[in-house]
Amino acid sequence: MSSEGNQQGEAPEGKTQQREKVYTIRGLDPDLYDRFTKVAREVGVTVGDLMNMAMSNLLVTLEASKDAAQKASSKVSKIAEKLKAAQSAAIKTMVSVVGDFDLISDIDELTVSKNDLLALDKPVVFSNIKRLVFSPDVDWDTINSKVRSIKVVNELVVPKGVPVLQLAKKCQLVKRIVVQE
């Protein structure tokens, strides 16, 4: 992968415009890239935004697969092959199959009750959520048994009585943990 640094050019009206970094990725499958571009148009986002989401999901998927211990090494390669054709929903499905857990991701704000957690058949991984709130009825035993990990969260709000350091061991890239009063 090579990159060009920021460059300045003259806009037609004589204004200076700033171009973002351009990254060249060699070896991309042209058919796959065309399909990826088509999906970006259909979803209404730029190819760069969709690529950022895909790379973020892939990194979370790979990290979650490590958590699956012995299954990880044999299943990660299968995930990588299937991710080529998968959209975000398919990625969530594959993570669930491989890691024997559910993935909840890409949400601005989510409030989770004890009943929500108890209703899950499998443990859950929360990822890429700006603000994740556990309701006051959620206790440590429920979190410990139902939440596999919490990744890439700006703010995590937990009820009083939840041992913060024990919970922090389940967290990666969580910017702030707040205890409800």
mmCIF file of C-alpha atoms in Angstrom:
data_model
loop_
_atom_site.group_PDB
_atom_site.id
_atom_site.type_symbol
_atom_site.label_atom_id
_atom_site.label_comp_id
_atom_site.label_asym_id
_atom_site.label_seq_id
_atom_site.Cartn_x
_atom_site.Cartn_y
_atom_site.Cartn_z
ATOM 1 C CA MET A 1 0.000 0.000 0.000
ATOM 2 C CA SER A 2 1.409 3.387 -0.893
ATOM 3 C CA SER A 3 0.103 6.795 0.037
ATOM 4 C CA GLU A 4 0.319 10.289 -1.304
ATOM 5 C CA GLY A 5 0.557 13.043 1.282
ATOM 6 C CA ASN A 6 -1.812 16.009 1.503
ATOM 7 C CA GLN A 7 -1.612 18.104 -1.614
ATOM 8 C CA GLN A 8 -2.892 21.554 -2.428
ATOM 9 C CA GLY A 9 -4.362 22.347 -5.831
ATOM 10 C CA GLU A 10 -6.035 25.304 -7.487
ATOM 11 C CA ALA A 11 -9.803 25.127 -7.656
ATOM 12 C CA PRO A 12 -11.428 26.530 -10.808
ATOM 13 C CA GLU A 13 -12.564 29.682 -8.993
ATOM 14 C CA GLY A 14 -9.021 30.391 -7.791
ATOM 15 C CA LYS A 15 -9.665 28.926 -4.327
ATOM 16 C CA THR A 16 -7.187 26.548 -2.769
ATOM 17 C CA GLN A 17 -8.605 23.109 -2.069
ATOM 18 C CA GLN A 18 -7.204 20.437 0.242
ATOM 19 C CA ARG A 19 -7.235 16.826 -0.966
ATOM 20 C CA GLU A 20 -7.420 13.964 1.486
ATOM 21 C CA LYS A 21 -4.686 11.342 1.564
ATOM 22 C CA VAL A 22 -4.971 8.916 -1.314
ATOM 23 C CA TYR A 23 -4.166 5.273 -0.623
ATOM 24 C CA THR A 24 -3.361 2.850 -3.390
ATOM 25 C CA ILE A 25 -4.062 -0.794 -2.676
ATOM 26 C CA ARG A 26 -2.475 -3.231 -5.103
ATOM 27 C CA GLY A 27 -3.959 -6.599 -5.911
ATOM 28 C CA LEU A 28 -7.658 -5.774 -5.442
ATOM 29 C CA ASP A 29 -10.069 -8.013 -7.325
ATOM 30 C CA PRO A 30 -11.743 -5.659 -9.876
ATOM 31 C CA ASP A 31 -15.077 -7.516 -9.737
ATOM 32 C CA LEU A 32 -15.094 -7.393 -5.944
ATOM 33 C CA TYR A 33 -14.246 -3.683 -5.987
ATOM 34 C CA ASP A 34 -17.093 -3.024 -8.479
ATOM 35 C CA ARG A 35 -19.530 -4.887 -6.222
ATOM 36 C CA PHE A 36 -18.203 -2.988 -3.196
ATOM 37 C CA THR A 37 -18.649 0.345 -5.025
ATOM 38 C CA LYS A 38 -22.191 -0.621 -6.041
ATOM 39 C CA VAL A 39 -23.073 -1.453 -2.420
ATOM 40 C CA ALA A 40 -21.671 1.911 -1.284
ATOM 41 C CA ARG A 41 -23.906 3.716 -3.801
ATOM 42 C CA GLU A 42 -26.956 1.665 -2.784
ATOM 43 C CA VAL A 43 -26.363 2.357 0.899
ATOM 44 C CA GLY A 44 -25.702 6.028 0.204
ATOM 45 C CA VAL A 45 -22.161 6.295 1.566
ATOM 46 C CA THR A 46 -18.789 6.899 -0.014
ATOM 47 C CA VAL A 47 -16.532 3.985 -0.904
ATOM 48 C CA GLY A 48 -14.086 5.317 1.710
ATOM 49 C CA ASP A 49 -16.745 5.313 4.439
ATOM 50 C CA LEU A 50 -17.846 1.787 3.533
ATOM 51 C CA MET A 51 -14.209 0.631 3.443
ATOM 52 C CA ASN A 52 -13.638 2.147 6.892
ATOM 53 C CA MET A 53 -16.713 0.301 8.206
ATOM 54 C CA ALA A 54 -15.589 -2.939 6.580
ATOM 55 C CA MET A 55 -12.054 -2.646 7.937
ATOM 56 C CA SER A 56 -13.399 -1.796 11.404
ATOM 57 C CA ASN A 57 -15.751 -4.793 11.312
ATOM 58 C CA LEU A 58 -12.960 -7.041 10.081
ATOM 59 C CA LEU A 59 -10.657 -5.945 12.904
ATOM 60 C CA VAL A 60 -13.394 -6.478 15.494
ATOM 61 C CA THR A 61 -14.188 -9.841 13.935
ATOM 62 C CA LEU A 62 -10.562 -10.936 14.046
ATOM 63 C CA GLU A 63 -10.189 -9.770 17.649
ATOM 64 C CA ALA A 64 -13.403 -11.521 18.649
ATOM 65 C CA SER A 65 -12.190 -14.654 16.927
ATOM 66 C CA LYS A 66 -9.077 -14.626 19.136
ATOM 67 C CA ASP A 67 -11.458 -14.708 22.115
ATOM 68 C CA ALA A 68 -12.886 -17.949 20.730
ATOM 69 C CA ALA A 69 -9.562 -19.626 21.709
ATOM 70 C CA GLN A 70 -9.073 -22.992 19.984
ATOM 71 C CA LYS A 71 -11.664 -22.328 17.270
ATOM 72 C CA ALA A 72 -9.981 -19.104 16.201
ATOM 73 C CA SER A 73 -7.043 -20.381 14.163
ATOM 74 C CA SER A 74 -9.105 -22.734 11.986
ATOM 75 C CA LYS A 75 -12.097 -20.420 11.636
ATOM 76 C CA VAL A 76 -10.407 -17.048 10.968
ATOM 77 C CA SER A 77 -9.345 -18.113 7.494
ATOM 78 C CA LYS A 78 -12.909 -19.228 6.746
ATOM 79 C CA ILE A 79 -14.196 -15.877 7.950
ATOM 80 C CA ALA A 80 -11.715 -14.009 5.760
ATOM 81 C CA GLU A 81 -12.867 -15.899 2.651
ATOM 82 C CA LYS A 82 -16.530 -15.287 3.405
ATOM 83 C CA LEU A 83 -15.992 -11.614 4.267
ATOM 84 C CA LYS A 84 -15.026 -10.867 0.674
ATOM 85 C CA ALA A 85 -18.654 -11.232 -0.391
ATOM 86 C CA ALA A 86 -20.295 -10.236 2.884
ATOM 87 C CA GLN A 87 -21.984 -7.002 3.845
ATOM 88 C CA SER A 88 -22.261 -5.829 7.455
ATOM 89 C CA ALA A 89 -25.175 -8.158 8.264
ATOM 90 C CA ALA A 90 -23.290 -11.143 6.889
ATOM 91 C CA ILE A 91 -20.250 -10.217 8.990
ATOM 92 C CA LYS A 92 -22.414 -10.271 12.122
ATOM 93 C CA THR A 93 -23.772 -13.682 11.163
ATOM 94 C CA MET A 94 -20.308 -15.124 10.540
ATOM 95 C CA VAL A 95 -18.983 -13.830 13.857
ATOM 96 C CA SER A 96 -21.934 -15.438 15.614
ATOM 97 C CA VAL A 97 -21.296 -18.788 13.931
ATOM 98 C CA VAL A 98 -17.537 -18.792 14.493
ATOM 99 C CA GLY A 99 -17.303 -17.400 17.986
ATOM 100 C CA ASP A 100 -20.505 -18.872 19.379
ATOM 101 C CA PHE A 101 -21.619 -15.385 20.422
ATOM 102 C CA ASP A 102 -23.770 -12.568 19.076
ATOM 103 C CA LEU A 103 -22.298 -9.269 17.846
ATOM 104 C CA ILE A 104 -24.115 -6.002 18.469
ATOM 105 C CA SER A 105 -22.347 -3.151 16.679
ATOM 106 C CA ASP A 106 -22.459 0.179 14.890
ATOM 107 C CA ILE A 107 -25.010 1.935 17.128
ATOM 108 C CA ASP A 108 -24.905 5.503 18.462
ATOM 109 C CA GLU A 109 -26.625 4.771 21.786
ATOM 110 C CA LEU A 110 -27.947 1.555 23.301
ATOM 111 C CA THR A 111 -29.574 0.865 26.675
ATOM 112 C CA VAL A 112 -29.548 -2.775 27.779
ATOM 113 C CA SER A 113 -31.694 -4.248 30.570
ATOM 114 C CA LYS A 114 -31.195 -7.442 32.545
ATOM 115 C CA ASN A 115 -34.101 -9.025 30.631
ATOM 116 C CA ASP A 116 -32.412 -8.127 27.327
ATOM 117 C CA LEU A 117 -29.262 -9.965 28.392
ATOM 118 C CA LEU A 118 -31.115 -12.962 29.852
ATOM 119 C CA ALA A 119 -33.113 -13.342 26.618
ATOM 120 C CA LEU A 120 -29.909 -13.996 24.638
ATOM 121 C CA ASP A 121 -29.099 -17.606 23.768
ATOM 122 C CA LYS A 122 -25.380 -16.872 23.435
ATOM 123 C CA PRO A 123 -22.935 -14.447 25.038
ATOM 124 C CA VAL A 124 -22.746 -11.049 23.358
ATOM 125 C CA VAL A 125 -19.963 -8.774 22.115
ATOM 126 C CA PHE A 126 -20.775 -5.059 22.017
ATOM 127 C CA SER A 127 -18.672 -3.170 19.478
ATOM 128 C CA ASN A 128 -18.451 0.283 17.922
ATOM 129 C CA ILE A 129 -21.157 1.867 20.092
ATOM 130 C CA LYS A 130 -20.835 5.514 21.060
ATOM 131 C CA ARG A 131 -22.771 5.212 24.352
ATOM 132 C CA LEU A 132 -23.637 1.871 25.944
ATOM 133 C CA VAL A 133 -25.822 1.965 29.077
ATOM 134 C CA PHE A 134 -26.612 -0.985 31.325
ATOM 135 C CA SER A 135 -29.932 -0.383 33.158
ATOM 136 C CA PRO A 136 -29.890 -0.215 36.969
ATOM 137 C CA ASP A 137 -31.398 -3.745 37.145
ATOM 138 C CA VAL A 138 -28.308 -5.299 35.526
ATOM 139 C CA ASP A 139 -26.025 -6.994 38.063
ATOM 140 C CA TRP A 140 -22.442 -8.235 37.804
ATOM 141 C CA ASP A 141 -23.413 -11.919 37.576
ATOM 142 C CA THR A 142 -25.587 -11.209 34.530
ATOM 143 C CA ILE A 143 -22.889 -9.105 32.841
ATOM 144 C CA ASN A 144 -20.215 -11.672 33.635
ATOM 145 C CA SER A 145 -22.223 -14.574 32.208
ATOM 146 C CA LYS A 146 -23.775 -12.843 29.175
ATOM 147 C CA VAL A 147 -21.233 -10.215 28.002
ATOM 148 C CA ARG A 148 -18.145 -11.678 26.340
ATOM 149 C CA SER A 149 -16.527 -8.308 25.597
ATOM 150 C CA ILE A 150 -17.095 -4.594 25.028
ATOM 151 C CA LYS A 151 -14.999 -3.023 22.277
ATOM 152 C CA VAL A 152 -14.683 0.453 20.759
ATOM 153 C CA VAL A 153 -17.165 2.307 22.999
ATOM 154 C CA ASN A 154 -16.913 6.013 23.803
ATOM 155 C CA GLU A 155 -18.919 5.871 27.032
ATOM 156 C CA LEU A 156 -19.981 2.832 29.058
ATOM 157 C CA VAL A 157 -22.513 3.465 31.845
ATOM 158 C CA VAL A 158 -22.931 0.757 34.498
ATOM 159 C CA PRO A 159 -25.088 0.408 37.609
ATOM 160 C CA LYS A 160 -23.688 1.031 41.062
ATOM 161 C CA GLY A 161 -22.391 -2.215 42.539
ATOM 162 C CA VAL A 162 -20.811 -3.549 39.336
ATOM 163 C CA PRO A 163 -17.099 -4.090 40.014
ATOM 164 C CA VAL A 164 -15.534 -1.643 37.567
ATOM 165 C CA LEU A 165 -12.121 -3.316 37.360
ATOM 166 C CA GLN A 166 -13.669 -6.736 36.700
ATOM 167 C CA LEU A 167 -15.796 -5.144 33.977
ATOM 168 C CA ALA A 168 -12.754 -3.297 32.571
ATOM 169 C CA LYS A 169 -11.100 -6.681 31.926
ATOM 170 C CA LYS A 170 -13.855 -7.310 29.345
ATOM 171 C CA CYS A 171 -13.249 -3.921 27.671
ATOM 172 C CA GLN A 172 -11.012 -2.843 24.798
ATOM 173 C CA LEU A 173 -10.816 0.679 23.420
ATOM 174 C CA VAL A 174 -13.473 1.962 25.834
ATOM 175 C CA LYS A 175 -12.821 5.660 26.402
ATOM 176 C CA ARG A 176 -14.829 6.142 29.606
ATOM 177 C CA ILE A 177 -16.637 3.994 32.197
ATOM 178 C CA VAL A 178 -19.238 5.828 34.298
ATOM 179 C CA VAL A 179 -20.944 4.352 37.390
ATOM 180 C CA GLN A 180 -24.617 5.358 37.833
ATOM 181 C CA GLU A 181 -25.417 6.955 41.195
#
